PDB file of C-alpha atoms and ligand atoms in Angstrom:
ATOM      1  CA  UNK A   1      53.775 -36.335 -76.411  1.00  0.00           C
ATOM      2  CA  UNK A   2      54.970 -33.566 -74.597  1.00  0.00           C
ATOM      3  CA  UNK A   3      54.269 -32.819 -71.047  1.00  0.00           C
ATOM      4  CA  UNK A   4      51.401 -30.229 -69.919  1.00  0.00           C
ATOM      5  CA  UNK A   5      52.529 -27.686 -67.248  1.00  0.00           C
ATOM      6  CA  UNK A   6      51.429 -25.745 -65.342  1.00  0.00           C
ATOM      7  CA  UNK A   7      49.961 -23.110 -65.141  1.00  0.00           C
ATOM      8  CA  UNK A   8      48.243 -24.908 -68.269  1.00  0.00           C
ATOM      9  CA  UNK A   9      44.476 -24.253 -67.929  1.00  0.00           C
ATOM     10  CA  UNK A  10      43.671 -27.680 -68.623  1.00  0.00           C
ATOM     11  CA  UNK A  11      45.080 -28.925 -65.615  1.00  0.00           C
ATOM     12  CA  UNK A  12      42.387 -27.135 -63.913  1.00  0.00           C
ATOM     13  CA  UNK A  13      39.294 -28.929 -65.765  1.00  0.00           C
ATOM     14  CA  UNK A  14      37.158 -31.836 -64.426  1.00  0.00           C
ATOM     15  CA  UNK A  15      38.114 -34.639 -67.339  1.00  0.00           C
ATOM     16  CA  UNK A  16      35.595 -36.338 -69.695  1.00  0.00           C
ATOM     17  CA  UNK A  17      34.203 -39.833 -69.232  1.00  0.00           C
ATOM     18  CA  UNK A  18      35.359 -42.448 -71.642  1.00  0.00           C
ATOM     19  CA  UNK A  19      32.843 -43.901 -73.603  1.00  0.00           C
ATOM     20  CA  UNK A  20      34.534 -45.435 -76.808  1.00  0.00           C
ATOM     21  CA  UNK A  21      36.561 -48.254 -76.117  1.00  0.00           C
ATOM     22  CA  UNK A  22      39.212 -47.880 -79.868  1.00  0.00           C
ATOM     23  CA  UNK A  23      42.237 -48.210 -81.897  1.00  0.00           C
ATOM     24  CA  UNK A  24      43.231 -44.630 -80.507  1.00  0.00           C
ATOM     25  CA  UNK A  25      42.186 -44.957 -76.950  1.00  0.00           C
ATOM     26  CA  UNK A  26      45.064 -47.834 -76.704  1.00  0.00           C
ATOM     27  CA  UNK A  27      47.596 -45.547 -78.691  1.00  0.00           C
ATOM     28  CA  UNK A  28      46.487 -42.610 -76.555  1.00  0.00           C
ATOM     29  CA  UNK A  29      47.460 -44.780 -73.711  1.00  0.00           C
ATOM     30  CA  UNK A  30      50.338 -46.877 -75.370  1.00  0.00           C
ATOM     31  CA  UNK A  31      52.038 -43.244 -76.034  1.00  0.00           C
ATOM     32  CA  UNK A  32      51.292 -41.714 -72.446  1.00  0.00           C
ATOM     33  CA  UNK A  33      53.255 -44.895 -71.169  1.00  0.00           C
ATOM     34  CA  UNK A  34      56.023 -44.248 -73.472  1.00  0.00           C
ATOM     35  CA  UNK A  35      56.179 -40.397 -72.517  1.00  0.00           C
ATOM     36  CA  UNK A  36      55.757 -41.396 -68.554  1.00  0.00           C
ATOM     37  CA  UNK A  37      58.630 -43.774 -69.494  1.00  0.00           C
ATOM     38  CA  UNK A  38      60.939 -41.266 -70.830  1.00  0.00           C
ATOM     39  CA  UNK A  39      60.363 -38.401 -68.380  1.00  0.00           C
ATOM     40  CA  UNK A  40      61.285 -40.567 -65.742  1.00  0.00           C
ATOM     41  CA  UNK A  41      58.158 -40.720 -64.401  1.00  0.00           C
ATOM     42  CA  UNK A  42      55.782 -43.423 -62.452  1.00  0.00           C
ATOM     43  CA  UNK A  43      52.141 -41.824 -63.198  1.00  0.00           C
ATOM     44  CA  UNK A  44      50.604 -40.083 -66.042  1.00  0.00           C
ATOM     45  CA  UNK A  45      46.592 -38.381 -66.530  1.00  0.00           C
ATOM     46  CA  UNK A  46      45.688 -37.876 -69.519  1.00  0.00           C
ATOM     47  CA  UNK A  47      44.975 -34.163 -69.330  1.00  0.00           C
ATOM     48  CA  UNK A  48      48.996 -33.956 -67.889  1.00  0.00           C
ATOM     49  CA  UNK A  49      49.464 -34.779 -72.161  1.00  0.00           C
ATOM     50  CA  UNK A  50      46.610 -32.094 -73.306  1.00  0.00           C
ATOM     51  CA  UNK A  51      44.170 -34.564 -73.272  1.00  0.00           C
ATOM     52  CA  UNK A  52      41.044 -33.682 -70.974  1.00  0.00           C
ATOM     53  CA  UNK A  53      39.610 -37.187 -70.401  1.00  0.00           C
ATOM     54  CA  UNK A  54      39.452 -40.043 -67.527  1.00  0.00           C
ATOM     55  CA  UNK A  55      42.329 -42.248 -68.463  1.00  0.00           C
ATOM     56  CA  UNK A  56      45.761 -42.618 -66.972  1.00  0.00           C
ATOM     57  CA  UNK A  57      49.111 -44.706 -66.162  1.00  0.00           C
ATOM     58  CA  UNK A  58      50.581 -45.987 -63.925  1.00  0.00           C
ATOM     59  CA  UNK A  59      53.952 -47.844 -63.635  1.00  0.00           C
ATOM     60  CA  UNK A  60      55.972 -48.393 -60.487  1.00  0.00           C
ATOM     61  CA  UNK A  61      59.178 -50.054 -61.042  1.00  0.00           C
ATOM     62  CA  UNK A  62      59.249 -48.917 -65.305  1.00  0.00           C
ATOM     63  CA  UNK A  63      59.327 -52.769 -65.343  1.00  0.00           C
ATOM     64  CA  UNK A  64      57.126 -53.749 -68.560  1.00  0.00           C
ATOM     65  CA  UNK A  65      55.292 -55.609 -65.608  1.00  0.00           C
ATOM     66  CA  UNK A  66      54.178 -53.078 -63.939  1.00  0.00           C
ATOM     67  CA  UNK A  67      52.229 -50.791 -66.301  1.00  0.00           C
ATOM     68  CA  UNK A  68      48.912 -50.320 -65.659  1.00  0.00           C
ATOM     69  CA  UNK A  69      46.384 -48.468 -66.768  1.00  0.00           C
ATOM     70  CA  UNK A  70      43.068 -47.433 -65.695  1.00  0.00           C
ATOM     71  CA  UNK A  71      39.912 -46.053 -67.418  1.00  0.00           C
ATOM     72  CA  UNK A  72      37.270 -44.443 -65.418  1.00  0.00           C
ATOM     73  CA  UNK A  73      38.530 -44.888 -62.219  1.00  0.00           C
ATOM     74  CA  UNK A  74      36.579 -44.893 -59.286  1.00  0.00           C
ATOM     75  CA  UNK A  75      38.513 -44.587 -55.177  1.00  0.00           C
ATOM     76  CA  UNK A  76      37.155 -46.668 -52.736  1.00  0.00           C
ATOM     77  CA  UNK A  77      37.957 -47.915 -49.037  1.00  0.00           C
ATOM     78  CA  UNK A  78      40.642 -44.883 -48.698  1.00  0.00           C
ATOM     79  CA  UNK A  79      42.493 -46.145 -45.073  1.00  0.00           C
ATOM     80  CA  UNK A  80      44.921 -44.003 -43.221  1.00  0.00           C
ATOM     81  CA  UNK A  81      46.957 -41.091 -44.163  1.00  0.00           C
ATOM     82  CA  UNK A  82      50.186 -41.153 -44.410  1.00  0.00           C
ATOM     83  CA  UNK A  83      52.707 -37.631 -45.841  1.00  0.00           C
ATOM     84  CA  UNK A  84      55.824 -38.561 -47.989  1.00  0.00           C
ATOM     85  CA  UNK A  85      57.415 -36.524 -50.899  1.00  0.00           C
ATOM     86  CA  UNK A  86      56.045 -35.799 -54.096  1.00  0.00           C
ATOM     87  CA  UNK A  87      56.602 -34.313 -57.839  1.00  0.00           C
ATOM     88  CA  UNK A  88      54.593 -33.825 -60.598  1.00  0.00           C
ATOM     89  CA  UNK A  89      56.211 -33.868 -64.110  1.00  0.00           C
ATOM     90  CA  UNK A  90      53.858 -30.966 -64.635  1.00  0.00           C
ATOM     91  CA  UNK A  91      55.802 -29.256 -62.189  1.00  0.00           C
ATOM     92  CA  UNK A  92      59.201 -29.845 -62.660  1.00  0.00           C
ATOM     93  CA  UNK A  93      62.044 -29.417 -59.943  1.00  0.00           C
ATOM     94  CA  UNK A  94      58.930 -29.321 -57.641  1.00  0.00           C
ATOM     95  CA  UNK A  95      58.566 -31.888 -54.655  1.00  0.00           C
ATOM     96  CA  UNK A  96      56.909 -31.966 -51.126  1.00  0.00           C
ATOM     97  CA  UNK A  97      55.164 -33.647 -48.747  1.00  0.00           C
ATOM     98  CA  UNK A  98      52.127 -34.771 -49.254  1.00  0.00           C
ATOM     99  CA  UNK A  99      49.420 -36.695 -47.011  1.00  0.00           C
ATOM    100  CA  UNK A 100      47.667 -39.031 -48.735  1.00  0.00           C
ATOM    101  CA  UNK A 101      45.738 -42.325 -47.646  1.00  0.00           C
ATOM    102  CA  UNK A 102      48.162 -45.966 -47.416  1.00  0.00           C
ATOM    103  CA  UNK A 103      45.768 -48.150 -48.846  1.00  0.00           C
ATOM    104  CA  UNK A 104      42.362 -48.265 -51.377  1.00  0.00           C
ATOM    105  CA  UNK A 105      40.623 -49.800 -54.098  1.00  0.00           C
ATOM    106  CA  UNK A 106      40.446 -48.581 -57.443  1.00  0.00           C
ATOM    107  CA  UNK A 107      37.002 -49.919 -59.943  1.00  0.00           C
ATOM    108  CA  UNK A 108      37.821 -49.116 -63.518  1.00  0.00           C
ATOM    109  CA  UNK A 109      37.953 -49.821 -66.814  1.00  0.00           C
ATOM    110  CA  UNK A 110      40.870 -51.362 -69.440  1.00  0.00           C
ATOM    111  CA  UNK A 111      41.517 -50.133 -72.589  1.00  0.00           C
ATOM    112  CA  UNK A 112      38.718 -52.484 -73.829  1.00  0.00           C
ATOM    113  CA  UNK A 113      35.648 -50.918 -71.119  1.00  0.00           C
ATOM    114  CA  UNK A 114      36.151 -54.567 -69.110  1.00  0.00           C
ATOM    115  CA  UNK A 115      35.384 -53.638 -65.134  1.00  0.00           C
ATOM    116  CA  UNK A 116      39.227 -54.101 -63.050  1.00  0.00           C
ATOM    117  CA  UNK A 117      39.580 -53.811 -59.147  1.00  0.00           C
ATOM    118  CA  UNK A 118      42.621 -53.172 -57.801  1.00  0.00           C
ATOM    119  CA  UNK A 119      43.903 -53.539 -54.248  1.00  0.00           C
ATOM    120  CA  UNK A 120      46.606 -51.022 -53.999  1.00  0.00           C
ATOM    121  CA  UNK A 121      48.853 -49.579 -50.782  1.00  0.00           C
ATOM    122  CA  UNK A 122      51.269 -47.203 -49.632  1.00  0.00           C
ATOM    123  CA  UNK A 123      53.596 -45.642 -53.053  1.00  0.00           C
ATOM    124  CA  UNK A 124      51.141 -47.758 -55.542  1.00  0.00           C
ATOM    125  CA  UNK A 125      47.971 -45.680 -53.441  1.00  0.00           C
ATOM    126  CA  UNK A 126      49.959 -42.879 -53.403  1.00  0.00           C
ATOM    127  CA  UNK A 127      50.356 -43.092 -57.344  1.00  0.00           C
ATOM    128  CA  UNK A 128      47.113 -43.584 -58.162  1.00  0.00           C
ATOM    129  CA  UNK A 129      45.646 -40.688 -56.205  1.00  0.00           C
ATOM    130  CA  UNK A 130      47.689 -38.319 -57.419  1.00  0.00           C
ATOM    131  CA  UNK A 131      46.868 -38.921 -60.406  1.00  0.00           C
ATOM    132  CA  UNK A 132      42.845 -39.449 -59.554  1.00  0.00           C
ATOM    133  CA  UNK A 133      43.384 -36.091 -58.803  1.00  0.00           C
ATOM    134  CA  UNK A 134      44.083 -35.137 -62.305  1.00  0.00           C
ATOM    135  CA  UNK A 135      41.287 -36.021 -63.712  1.00  0.00           C
ATOM    136  CA  UNK A 136      39.744 -33.746 -61.043  1.00  0.00           C
ATOM    137  CA  UNK A 137      41.312 -30.031 -62.013  1.00  0.00           C
ATOM    138  CA  UNK A 138      43.577 -30.763 -58.527  1.00  0.00           C
ATOM    139  CA  UNK A 139      47.292 -30.097 -58.138  1.00  0.00           C
ATOM    140  CA  UNK A 140      49.046 -31.700 -55.382  1.00  0.00           C
ATOM    141  CA  UNK A 141      50.684 -27.569 -54.673  1.00  0.00           C
ATOM    142  CA  UNK A 142      46.398 -27.566 -53.479  1.00  0.00           C
ATOM    143  CA  UNK A 143      47.495 -30.687 -51.236  1.00  0.00           C
ATOM    144  CA  UNK A 144      50.638 -28.668 -49.923  1.00  0.00           C
ATOM    145  CA  UNK A 145      50.920 -26.857 -46.090  1.00  0.00           C
ATOM    146  CA  UNK A 146      50.970 -23.750 -46.141  1.00  0.00           C
ATOM    147  CA  UNK A 147      54.341 -23.577 -45.694  1.00  0.00           C
ATOM    148  CA  UNK A 148      55.743 -26.299 -48.259  1.00  0.00           C
ATOM    149  CA  UNK A 149      53.714 -22.943 -50.059  1.00  0.00           C
ATOM    150  CA  UNK A 150      55.256 -20.452 -49.702  1.00  0.00           C
ATOM    151  CA  UNK A 151      58.616 -22.458 -49.850  1.00  0.00           C
ATOM    152  CA  UNK A 152      57.420 -23.213 -54.029  1.00  0.00           C
ATOM    153  CA  UNK A 153      56.373 -19.733 -54.387  1.00  0.00           C
ATOM    154  CA  UNK A 154      59.137 -18.988 -56.307  1.00  0.00           C
ATOM    155  CA  UNK A 155      59.310 -22.013 -58.931  1.00  0.00           C
ATOM    156  CA  UNK A 156      55.444 -21.584 -59.289  1.00  0.00           C
ATOM    157  CA  UNK A 157      56.242 -17.979 -60.705  1.00  0.00           C
ATOM    158  CA  UNK A 158      58.580 -18.903 -62.628  1.00  0.00           C
ATOM    159  CA  UNK A 159      56.550 -21.927 -64.381  1.00  0.00           C
ATOM    160  CA  UNK A 160      54.174 -18.662 -64.795  1.00  0.00           C
ATOM    161  CA  UNK A 161      56.410 -16.195 -66.553  1.00  0.00           C
ATOM    162  CA  UNK A 162      57.670 -19.252 -68.407  1.00  0.00           C
ATOM    163  CA  UNK A 163      53.943 -20.758 -69.297  1.00  0.00           C
ATOM    164  CA  UNK A 164      53.307 -16.637 -70.266  1.00  0.00           C
ATOM    165  CA  UNK A 165      56.556 -16.578 -72.278  1.00  0.00           C
ATOM    166  CA  UNK A 166      55.296 -19.319 -74.581  1.00  0.00           C
ATOM    167  CA  UNK A 167      52.012 -18.208 -75.268  1.00  0.00           C
ATOM    168  CA  UNK A 168      53.206 -15.064 -76.239  1.00  0.00           C
ATOM    169  CA  UNK A 169      55.611 -16.440 -78.618  1.00  0.00           C
ATOM    170  CA  UNK A 170      54.765 -17.347 -82.229  1.00  0.00           C
ATOM    171  CA  UNK A 171      53.916 -20.781 -83.431  1.00  0.00           C
TER     172      UNK A 171
HETATM  173 CO1  LIG B   1      51.333 -34.569 -61.140  1.00  0.00          CO
END
């Protein structure tokens, strides 16, 4: 799996609800966990691998026991707000301080379609909010301060140019 980079239009689409919980969904989730680990990421949403479905994976530590897969997640009970630095695998080399709720509850389904409910705080809550945004077509650049938007403008222009170059290149 390759990570889709900004400004690929799939990153702006609202992802579709998952209705089929089959072996292929599990294969997608497994491949996403591998892709995330290889890229040294802590979270990855399906649109970032070219699949506009409501599926995300995270692993705050990289240990197998801490791998989480969420299907059709819904965020509730968001509390608090704190700024901390974020990056995104779809925006290589770009980082900025983003405000996120410090605690939340996520209601989702597992790969068998069974309901799951996870209370998360701080770093894990931040990852979940970032990845959930991807399912809504929202990107962390949207949440940057005006000053940061100016600061990263050059880097975004470069990604734009690289995207245009790939689009025009013969396959
Ligand atoms: Co991201």
